C-alpha positions as a Markdown table, in Angstrom:
| # | Residue | x | y | z |
|---|---|---|---|---|
| 1 | Arg | 0.1 | 0.3 | 0.2 |
| 2 | Gln | 1.1 | 3.5 | -0.9 |
| 3 | Trp | 0.3 | 6.8 | -0.2 |
| 4 | Asn | -1.1 | 8.7 | -3.9 |
| 5 | Pro | -1.1 | 12.4 | -2.8 |
| 6 | Val | -2.9 | 13.0 | -6.5 |
| 7 | Thr | -5.8 | 10.9 | -5.8 |
| 8 | Lys | -5.7 | 11.2 | -1.9 |
| 9 | Lys | -6.3 | 7.2 | -2.2 |
| 10 | Leu | -3.9 | 4.6 | -0.5 |
| 11 | Asp | -3.3 | 2.5 | -3.9 |
| 12 | Thr | -3.0 | -1.2 | -3.0 |
| 13 | Val | -0.1 | -3.0 | -5.4 |
| 14 | Val | -0.5 | -7.0 | -5.0 |
| 15 | Asn | 2.9 | -9.3 | -6.1 |
| 16 | Asn | 1.5 | -12.7 | -6.6 |
| 17 | Gly | 4.2 | -15.7 | -5.8 |
| 18 | Leu | 6.6 | -17.8 | -4.1 |
| 19 | Phe | 7.6 | -15.7 | -0.3 |
| 20 | Thr | 9.2 | -16.7 | 2.6 |
| 21 | Ala | 9.5 | -15.2 | 6.1 |
| 22 | Arg | 10.3 | -17.1 | 9.2 |
| 23 | Asp | 9.1 | -17.5 | 12.9 |
| 24 | Met | 10.7 | -18.9 | 15.8 |
| 25 | Ser | 9.9 | -18.9 | 19.6 |
| 26 | Phe | 11.4 | -21.3 | 22.8 |
| 27 | Gly | 9.1 | -21.6 | 25.7 |
| 28 | Val | 9.9 | -24.0 | 28.9 |
| 29 | Gly | 6.9 | -24.2 | 31.6 |
| 30 | Met | 5.2 | -25.9 | 34.2 |
| 31 | Thr | 1.5 | -26.1 | 36.1 |
| 32 | Thr | 0.1 | -28.0 | 38.8 |
| 33 | Arg | -2.7 | -29.6 | 40.5 |
| 34 | Ile | -3.7 | -28.3 | 44.0 |
| 35 | Phe | -7.0 | -29.5 | 45.7 |
| 36 | Gly | -8.7 | -28.6 | 48.5 |
| 37 | Met | -11.7 | -30.9 | 50.3 |
| 38 | Phe | -14.4 | -29.5 | 53.3 |
| 39 | Gly | -16.7 | -32.2 | 54.6 |
| 40 | Phe | -19.9 | -31.6 | 56.4 |
| 41 | Lys | -21.1 | -33.6 | 58.9 |
| 42 | Lys | -23.0 | -37.6 | 57.9 |
| 43 | Thr | -26.6 | -35.8 | 58.4 |
| 44 | Ser | -25.5 | -33.1 | 55.1 |
| 45 | Lys | -27.6 | -33.7 | 52.3 |
| 46 | Ile | -24.2 | -32.4 | 51.0 |
| 47 | Ala | -21.5 | -34.6 | 51.3 |
| 48 | Ala | -17.8 | -32.2 | 50.4 |
| 49 | Ile | -17.0 | -29.1 | 48.6 |
| 50 | Arg | -13.7 | -29.9 | 46.5 |
| 51 | His | -12.1 | -27.0 | 45.4 |
| 52 | Glu | -8.8 | -27.5 | 42.7 |
| 53 | Ile | -6.4 | -24.8 | 41.4 |
| 54 | Arg | -4.5 | -25.4 | 38.2 |
| 55 | Pro | -2.0 | -22.5 | 38.7 |
| 56 | Ser | 0.6 | -22.5 | 35.6 |
| 57 | Val | 3.5 | -19.9 | 34.2 |
| 58 | Ser | 5.9 | -20.6 | 31.8 |
| 59 | Ala | 8.8 | -18.3 | 30.6 |
| 60 | Ser | 9.5 | -17.9 | 26.4 |
| 61 | Tyr | 11.4 | -16.2 | 24.1 |
| 62 | Lys | 10.7 | -15.0 | 20.8 |
| 63 | Pro | 13.0 | -12.9 | 18.5 |
| 64 | Asn | 11.6 | -10.3 | 15.9 |
| 65 | Met | 12.8 | -12.0 | 12.5 |
| 66 | Asn | 10.1 | -10.2 | 10.8 |
| 67 | Ala | 10.3 | -6.1 | 11.3 |
| 68 | Ala | 12.3 | -6.5 | 7.2 |
| 69 | Ala | 8.1 | -7.3 | 6.2 |
| 70 | Tyr | 6.7 | -4.3 | 7.8 |
| 71 | Tyr | 6.4 | -0.5 | 6.9 |
| 72 | Arg | 4.9 | 2.7 | 7.2 |
| 73 | Thr | 2.7 | 5.1 | 4.9 |
| 74 | Gln | 0.2 | 6.9 | 4.9 |
| 75 | Val | -3.4 | 6.5 | 5.1 |
| 76 | Asp | -5.2 | 10.2 | 5.1 |
| 77 | Thr | -5.2 | 13.4 | 4.1 |
| 78 | Phe | -3.9 | 14.2 | 7.8 |
| 79 | Lys | -1.0 | 12.7 | 7.6 |
| 80 | Asn | -1.5 | 9.6 | 9.6 |
| 81 | Glu | 0.4 | 6.8 | 9.4 |
| 82 | Tyr | -0.1 | 2.6 | 9.7 |
| 83 | Lys | 2.1 | -0.6 | 9.6 |
| 84 | Phe | 1.4 | -2.8 | 7.3 |
| 85 | Ser | 2.8 | -6.1 | 6.8 |
| 86 | Tyr | 3.9 | -7.5 | 2.9 |
| 87 | Tyr | 2.2 | -10.8 | 4.0 |
| 88 | Glu | -1.3 | -9.8 | 5.4 |
| 89 | Arg | -2.5 | -11.1 | 2.5 |
| 90 | Ser | -1.0 | -14.5 | 2.4 |
| 91 | Ile | -3.3 | -17.6 | 3.1 |
| 92 | Phe | -2.0 | -18.2 | 6.7 |
| 93 | Gly | -1.0 | -14.5 | 7.2 |
| 94 | Ser | 1.3 | -12.9 | 8.9 |
| 95 | Phe | 4.2 | -13.2 | 11.1 |
| 96 | Ser | 4.3 | -10.4 | 14.0 |
| 97 | Asp | 7.1 | -8.3 | 13.9 |
| 98 | Met | 7.1 | -8.2 | 17.9 |
| 99 | Lys | 9.9 | -9.5 | 20.3 |
| 100 | Phe | 8.7 | -11.3 | 23.1 |
| 101 | Gly | 11.1 | -12.4 | 26.4 |
| 102 | Gly | 8.7 | -12.3 | 29.7 |
| 103 | Leu | 6.3 | -15.2 | 32.1 |
| 104 | Asn | 3.3 | -16.4 | 30.9 |
| 105 | Phe | 1.5 | -16.9 | 33.7 |
| 106 | Gly | -1.8 | -18.5 | 34.0 |
| 107 | Leu | -4.6 | -19.8 | 37.4 |
| 108 | Asp | -7.6 | -22.4 | 36.3 |
| 109 | Asn | -10.7 | -22.8 | 39.0 |
| 110 | Val | -12.8 | -25.7 | 39.7 |
| 111 | Leu | -15.6 | -26.1 | 42.6 |
| 112 | Gln | -17.3 | -29.6 | 42.8 |
| 113 | Met | -19.9 | -30.7 | 45.4 |
| 114 | Lys | -20.7 | -34.0 | 46.2 |
| 115 | Val | -24.5 | -34.6 | 46.9 |
| 116 | Arg | -25.9 | -38.0 | 48.6 |
| 117 | Asn | -29.1 | -38.9 | 48.4 |
| 118 | Lys | -31.2 | -39.2 | 51.6 |
| 119 | Lys | -32.3 | -42.3 | 50.8 |
| 120 | Asp | -29.2 | -44.5 | 50.1 |
| 121 | Thr | -27.1 | -45.0 | 52.5 |
| 122 | Ser | -24.2 | -46.9 | 50.7 |
| 123 | Asn | -21.1 | -44.6 | 49.6 |
| 124 | Ala | -22.3 | -45.2 | 45.2 |
| 125 | Ser | -25.5 | -42.7 | 46.4 |
| 126 | Leu | -23.1 | -40.0 | 46.2 |
| 127 | Lys | -23.2 | -37.6 | 43.4 |
| 128 | Lys | -20.7 | -34.9 | 42.2 |
| 129 | Val | -22.5 | -32.2 | 40.8 |
| 130 | Ser | -20.3 | -29.0 | 39.0 |
| 131 | Leu | -20.8 | -26.2 | 40.9 |
| 132 | Leu | -17.4 | -23.9 | 38.9 |
| 133 | Asp | -16.5 | -25.8 | 35.9 |
| 134 | Gly | -13.6 | -23.0 | 35.7 |
| 135 | Leu | -12.8 | -19.8 | 36.8 |
| 136 | Ser | -9.3 | -18.1 | 34.9 |
| 137 | Ile | -7.3 | -15.9 | 34.6 |
| 138 | Asn | -4.3 | -15.2 | 32.0 |
| 139 | Gly | -1.9 | -13.0 | 31.2 |
| 140 | Asn | 1.7 | -11.8 | 29.9 |
| 141 | Tyr | 4.7 | -10.0 | 31.2 |
| 142 | Asn | 7.2 | -9.2 | 28.8 |
| 143 | Phe | 10.5 | -8.0 | 30.0 |
| 144 | Leu | 11.5 | -6.7 | 26.2 |
| 145 | Ala | 8.9 | -3.8 | 25.7 |
| 146 | Asp | 9.9 | -0.5 | 25.8 |
| 147 | Ser | 6.2 | 0.0 | 27.6 |
| 148 | Phe | 3.6 | -1.7 | 28.8 |
| 149 | Arg | 4.7 | -4.7 | 30.1 |
| 150 | Met | 2.6 | -5.9 | 32.1 |
| 151 | Ser | -0.5 | -7.6 | 28.8 |
| 152 | Asn | -4.0 | -7.1 | 28.8 |
| 153 | Leu | -5.5 | -10.1 | 31.9 |
| 154 | Ser | -8.2 | -12.4 | 30.7 |
| 155 | Val | -10.9 | -13.7 | 32.8 |
| 156 | Ala | -13.0 | -16.4 | 32.1 |
| 157 | Ala | -16.0 | -18.8 | 33.7 |
| 158 | Arg | -18.0 | -21.3 | 32.6 |
| 159 | Ser | -20.0 | -23.1 | 34.1 |
| 160 | Asn | -23.2 | -26.0 | 33.3 |
| 161 | Leu | -26.2 | -25.6 | 35.3 |
| 162 | Phe | -28.5 | -29.0 | 35.5 |
| 163 | Glu | -26.7 | -30.9 | 33.4 |
| 164 | Lys | -28.7 | -28.7 | 30.9 |
| 165 | Ile | -27.2 | -24.9 | 30.3 |
| 166 | Asn | -23.4 | -24.5 | 29.2 |
| 167 | Ile | -23.0 | -20.3 | 30.9 |
| 168 | Thr | -20.0 | -18.9 | 29.5 |
| 169 | Ala | -18.2 | -15.6 | 30.1 |
| 170 | Ser | -14.9 | -13.9 | 29.4 |
| 171 | Ala | -13.2 | -10.3 | 30.2 |
| 172 | Gln | -10.1 | -8.3 | 29.6 |
| 173 | Phe | -9.2 | -6.2 | 31.6 |
| 174 | Asp | -6.3 | -3.4 | 31.2 |
| 175 | Pro | -3.8 | -3.2 | 34.0 |
| 176 | Tyr | -2.9 | 0.9 | 32.6 |
| 177 | Ile | -5.5 | 4.0 | 32.8 |
| 178 | Arg | -6.1 | 5.3 | 29.1 |
| 179 | Asn | -6.2 | 9.6 | 28.8 |
| 180 | Asp | -8.7 | 11.6 | 28.1 |
| 181 | Ala | -8.1 | 10.0 | 23.8 |
| 182 | Gly | -7.9 | 6.6 | 24.9 |
| 183 | Arg | -4.7 | 6.3 | 25.0 |
| 184 | Arg | -2.9 | 4.1 | 27.3 |
C-alpha cells in the first residue's frame, strides 16, 4: 500500500508469488494441581465441597525476525501513518514484528460438590455436582517491551446449570489507565 497524493487515496499493489518469512520461539513451562476438600456432617445433604486450583507459569522468548516484513505509510490526508505487513494477504497471515521475552501465567479453578441421596446409605449414593467448571485468569509480562510490559488480563468462567445449560463468560482487563483520547 502506498499513499497517492494526487487521488488522495491509498493505492494497493499485489505481488503474487512464493515468498518466505520465518518465525521462532522458545519456551519452558510448568503446571500443577492443588486440591482442597471441605467435608460436612454425615447428616448433611452435602457430603463435601472440593476446590481444585491449577496454577501455571512459563517463560518464553520470541525474537523479532520479521521487522523487515513491515513498513509504514500514510493512510489519510491528515498524514496519519499505519504499519502494514508485506505478507498480510498470505493465506496464513503475517508473523508478528514484536519481540517477546517474558513470563506467561495462569490460574484455573474448578469447584465441585458431592451430594448424598437420603434414601440410599451406600457410598454409591454420592452424586458429583459441578458448581464451576472453570474460572481462569491469564496474562503475561514482557521484559523486552519498551513500555506497557504487562498484557491485558483475560478472565473466563464456565459452568453447566442442571446438566442442561452451558454458561460461558469472558472479559479482558487492561492494567493501564487511559487518557482523554483513549490511549494508554
